[in-house]
mmCIF file of C-alpha atoms in Angstrom:
data_model
loop_
_atom_site.group_PDB
_atom_site.id
_atom_site.type_symbol
_atom_site.label_atom_id
_atom_site.label_comp_id
_atom_site.label_asym_id
_atom_site.label_seq_id
_atom_site.Cartn_x
_atom_site.Cartn_y
_atom_site.Cartn_z
ATOM 1 C CA MET K 22 116.831 114.004 107.346
ATOM 2 C CA TRP K 23 115.142 113.090 104.306
ATOM 3 C CA ASP K 24 114.435 114.980 101.253
ATOM 4 C CA ARG K 25 111.091 116.728 100.996
ATOM 5 C CA MET K 26 110.677 116.293 97.537
ATOM 6 C CA VAL K 27 110.927 112.294 97.514
ATOM 7 C CA VAL K 28 109.097 111.241 101.023
ATOM 8 C CA GLU K 29 106.687 113.612 103.133
ATOM 9 C CA LYS K 30 106.496 112.374 106.697
ATOM 10 C CA MET K 31 103.327 111.297 108.089
ATOM 11 C CA GLU K 32 103.371 110.649 111.703
ATOM 12 C CA GLU K 33 105.910 109.579 113.934
ATOM 13 C CA TYR K 34 106.718 107.848 117.326
ATOM 14 C CA ILE K 35 109.402 107.395 119.719
ATOM 15 C CA GLY K 36 109.183 104.253 121.617
ATOM 16 C CA GLU K 37 111.311 102.640 124.572
ATOM 17 C CA TYR K 38 113.764 100.690 121.685
ATOM 18 C CA THR K 39 112.104 102.202 118.209
ATOM 19 C CA VAL K 40 112.269 105.471 116.159
ATOM 20 C CA ALA K 41 109.706 105.136 113.453
ATOM 21 C CA CYS K 42 108.172 106.795 110.920
ATOM 22 C CA SER K 43 105.397 106.513 108.712
ATOM 23 C CA PHE K 44 106.145 107.884 104.810
ATOM 24 C CA GLN K 45 104.250 108.476 101.266
ATOM 25 C CA ASN K 46 106.537 109.417 98.067
ATOM 26 C CA VAL K 47 105.602 112.229 96.829
ATOM 27 C CA GLU K 48 106.380 110.449 93.551
ATOM 28 C CA ASP K 49 103.389 107.505 93.030
ATOM 29 C CA ASN K 50 101.613 108.359 96.782
ATOM 30 C CA PHE K 51 102.871 104.762 98.093
ATOM 31 C CA LEU K 52 102.833 105.503 101.753
ATOM 32 C CA TRP K 53 104.753 102.800 103.645
ATOM 33 C CA ALA K 54 106.294 102.975 107.430
ATOM 34 C CA PHE K 55 110.179 102.780 108.676
ATOM 35 C CA ALA K 56 111.442 101.513 112.382
ATOM 36 C CA GLY K 57 114.925 102.370 113.422
ATOM 37 C CA ILE K 58 115.724 100.032 116.314
ATOM 38 C CA TYR K 59 117.895 100.746 119.415
ATOM 39 C CA ARG K 60 119.834 98.554 120.822
ATOM 40 C CA PRO K 61 119.036 96.449 123.758
ATOM 41 C CA THR K 62 121.482 94.454 125.131
ATOM 42 C CA SER K 63 119.325 91.613 127.463
ATOM 43 C CA ASP K 64 117.364 89.065 126.969
ATOM 44 C CA SER K 65 114.307 91.103 128.967
ATOM 45 C CA SER K 66 114.936 93.960 126.836
ATOM 46 C CA ARG K 67 114.826 92.362 123.554
ATOM 47 C CA ASN K 68 110.906 90.849 124.684
ATOM 48 C CA SER K 69 109.865 94.224 125.251
ATOM 49 C CA LEU K 70 111.389 94.788 122.171
ATOM 50 C CA TRP K 71 109.670 92.344 120.115
ATOM 51 C CA GLU K 72 106.411 93.424 121.749
ATOM 52 C CA GLU K 73 106.993 97.526 120.640
ATOM 53 C CA VAL K 74 107.841 95.878 117.306
ATOM 54 C CA ALA K 75 104.874 94.191 117.182
ATOM 55 C CA GLY K 76 102.580 97.113 118.437
ATOM 56 C CA LEU K 77 103.623 99.351 115.629
ATOM 57 C CA HIS K 78 102.972 96.575 113.054
ATOM 58 C CA SER K 79 99.400 96.654 113.944
ATOM 59 C CA TRP K 80 99.456 100.208 114.676
ATOM 60 C CA TRP K 81 100.253 101.886 111.151
ATOM 61 C CA GLU K 82 99.430 98.433 108.896
ATOM 62 C CA LEU K 83 101.775 99.569 106.113
ATOM 63 C CA PRO K 84 104.637 97.997 104.052
ATOM 64 C CA TRP K 85 107.667 98.606 106.361
ATOM 65 C CA TYR K 86 111.261 98.256 106.928
ATOM 66 C CA ILE K 87 113.178 98.011 110.034
ATOM 67 C CA ASP K 88 117.051 98.138 110.829
ATOM 68 C CA GLY K 89 119.390 98.120 113.172
ATOM 69 C CA ASP K 90 121.716 96.983 115.344
ATOM 70 C CA PHE K 91 119.508 94.216 116.939
ATOM 71 C CA ASN K 92 122.559 92.846 119.154
ATOM 72 C CA VAL K 93 121.154 89.392 118.759
ATOM 73 C CA VAL K 94 122.080 86.552 116.173
ATOM 74 C CA ARG K 95 118.956 84.254 114.682
ATOM 75 C CA PHE K 96 120.878 81.143 114.110
ATOM 76 C CA PRO K 97 124.837 79.780 115.458
ATOM 77 C CA SER K 98 126.149 80.420 111.970
ATOM 78 C CA GLU K 99 125.584 84.405 112.348
ATOM 79 C CA ARG K 100 128.387 84.401 114.921
ATOM 80 C CA LEU K 101 131.842 83.052 114.186
ATOM 81 C CA GLY K 102 132.042 80.159 116.383
ATOM 82 C CA ASP K 103 129.119 79.701 118.227
ATOM 83 C CA SER K 104 127.125 76.272 117.357
ATOM 84 C CA ARG K 105 124.462 76.716 119.965
ATOM 85 C CA LEU K 106 120.797 77.720 119.743
ATOM 86 C CA ARG K 107 119.886 79.857 122.354
ATOM 87 C CA PRO K 108 116.302 81.146 123.150
ATOM 88 C CA ALA K 109 116.892 84.652 122.005
ATOM 89 C CA MET K 110 117.566 83.688 118.293
ATOM 90 C CA SER K 111 114.457 81.450 118.485
ATOM 91 C CA ASN K 112 112.607 84.839 119.987
ATOM 92 C CA PHE K 113 114.194 87.259 116.988
ATOM 93 C CA SER K 114 113.506 84.482 114.487
ATOM 94 C CA ASP K 115 109.581 84.031 115.698
ATOM 95 C CA CYS K 116 109.053 87.940 115.638
ATOM 96 C CA ILE K 117 110.453 88.373 111.907
ATOM 97 C CA PHE K 118 108.253 85.332 110.755
ATOM 98 C CA ASP K 119 105.064 86.438 113.477
ATOM 99 C CA LEU K 120 105.229 90.105 111.636
ATOM 100 C CA GLY K 121 105.757 88.551 108.170
ATOM 101 C CA LEU K 122 108.932 89.509 107.740
ATOM 102 C CA VAL K 123 111.526 89.341 104.907
ATOM 103 C CA ASP K 124 115.353 89.199 106.181
ATOM 104 C CA LEU K 125 117.188 90.302 103.419
ATOM 105 C CA PRO K 126 120.717 88.610 102.406
ATOM 106 C CA LEU K 127 123.568 90.267 102.928
ATOM 107 C CA MET K 128 125.803 91.231 100.027
ATOM 108 C CA GLY K 129 129.419 92.102 100.843
ATOM 109 C CA GLY K 130 130.143 89.602 104.142
ATOM 110 C CA ALA K 131 128.000 87.414 106.109
ATOM 111 C CA PHE K 132 129.253 89.617 109.756
ATOM 112 C CA THR K 133 128.664 93.251 110.866
ATOM 113 C CA TRP K 134 130.282 93.148 113.567
ATOM 114 C CA SER K 135 133.259 92.158 115.626
ATOM 115 C CA ASN K 136 135.228 93.955 118.924
ATOM 116 C CA ASN K 137 137.792 91.318 118.747
ATOM 117 C CA GLN K 138 135.123 88.783 120.145
ATOM 118 C CA PRO K 139 133.669 86.515 117.509
ATOM 119 C CA TRP K 140 132.170 88.110 114.329
ATOM 120 C CA SER K 141 128.511 88.473 114.260
ATOM 121 C CA LYS K 142 125.788 89.444 112.089
ATOM 122 C CA LEU K 143 123.773 91.933 114.769
ATOM 123 C CA ASP K 144 122.557 94.472 112.147
ATOM 124 C CA ARG K 145 120.151 94.128 109.481
ATOM 125 C CA PHE K 146 117.476 95.636 107.770
ATOM 126 C CA LEU K 147 113.561 93.900 107.450
ATOM 127 C CA VAL K 148 111.210 93.937 105.085
ATOM 128 C CA SER K 149 107.489 93.677 104.783
ATOM 129 C CA PRO K 150 106.643 91.521 101.229
ATOM 130 C CA GLU K 151 104.542 94.329 100.191
ATOM 131 C CA TRP K 152 107.644 96.879 100.468
ATOM 132 C CA GLU K 153 110.491 94.197 99.117
ATOM 133 C CA SER K 154 107.364 94.121 96.434
ATOM 134 C CA HIS K 155 107.097 97.666 95.560
ATOM 135 C CA TYR K 156 111.221 97.780 95.651
ATOM 136 C CA SER K 157 111.683 95.100 93.750
ATOM 137 C CA GLU K 158 115.798 95.846 93.073
ATOM 138 C CA VAL K 159 116.439 96.320 96.955
ATOM 139 C CA CYS K 160 119.022 94.498 98.814
ATOM 140 C CA GLN K 161 121.406 94.951 101.514
ATOM 141 C CA LYS K 162 125.085 95.382 101.494
ATOM 142 C CA ARG K 163 127.929 95.823 103.951
ATOM 143 C CA LEU K 164 130.090 98.587 103.314
ATOM 144 C CA PRO K 165 134.023 98.792 104.430
ATOM 145 C CA ARG K 166 134.442 99.233 108.356
ATOM 146 C CA LEU K 167 136.049 102.554 108.738
ATOM 147 C CA SER K 168 136.838 102.618 112.508
ATOM 148 C CA PHE K 169 134.124 101.452 114.668
ATOM 149 C CA ASP K 170 133.501 98.526 116.003
ATOM 150 C CA HIS K 171 130.359 97.917 113.401
ATOM 151 C CA PHE K 172 130.244 97.179 109.774
ATOM 152 C CA PRO K 173 127.593 100.188 108.026
ATOM 153 C CA ILE K 174 125.017 98.352 105.573
ATOM 154 C CA LEU K 175 123.599 100.381 102.770
ATOM 155 C CA LEU K 176 120.187 99.336 101.703
#
């Protein structure tokens, strides 16, 4: 799944909503963590997700990035035709703020999902400032959608 000549996996964690690993770069010994998000769909599940992510953050205390289909937008502008700020949006933004994460700008389009319903930005990469500093050229880019309802995103 990763090139062992580039990174060495140190630890792993499989939670209810996340799969996470800590890594060490072979070239410069930089230690960092990654978490991939499963798609919780209810507000109560999302609150459990935010708690799980906060626990991972405190467990490793490393520069890190998180990606996945969060199945929630942060702002009404991230859902075409929606102008209401909902509690789930505020909770998502609060989690990002509380963990000190950076929501990278999305290049190549504003939305990542549509299934014959309003276009939304459900998928994203979130990074810690330390991770972003180490990879100063980092950006996320929406790629062309082939056949699924989600656009792939490249970090």
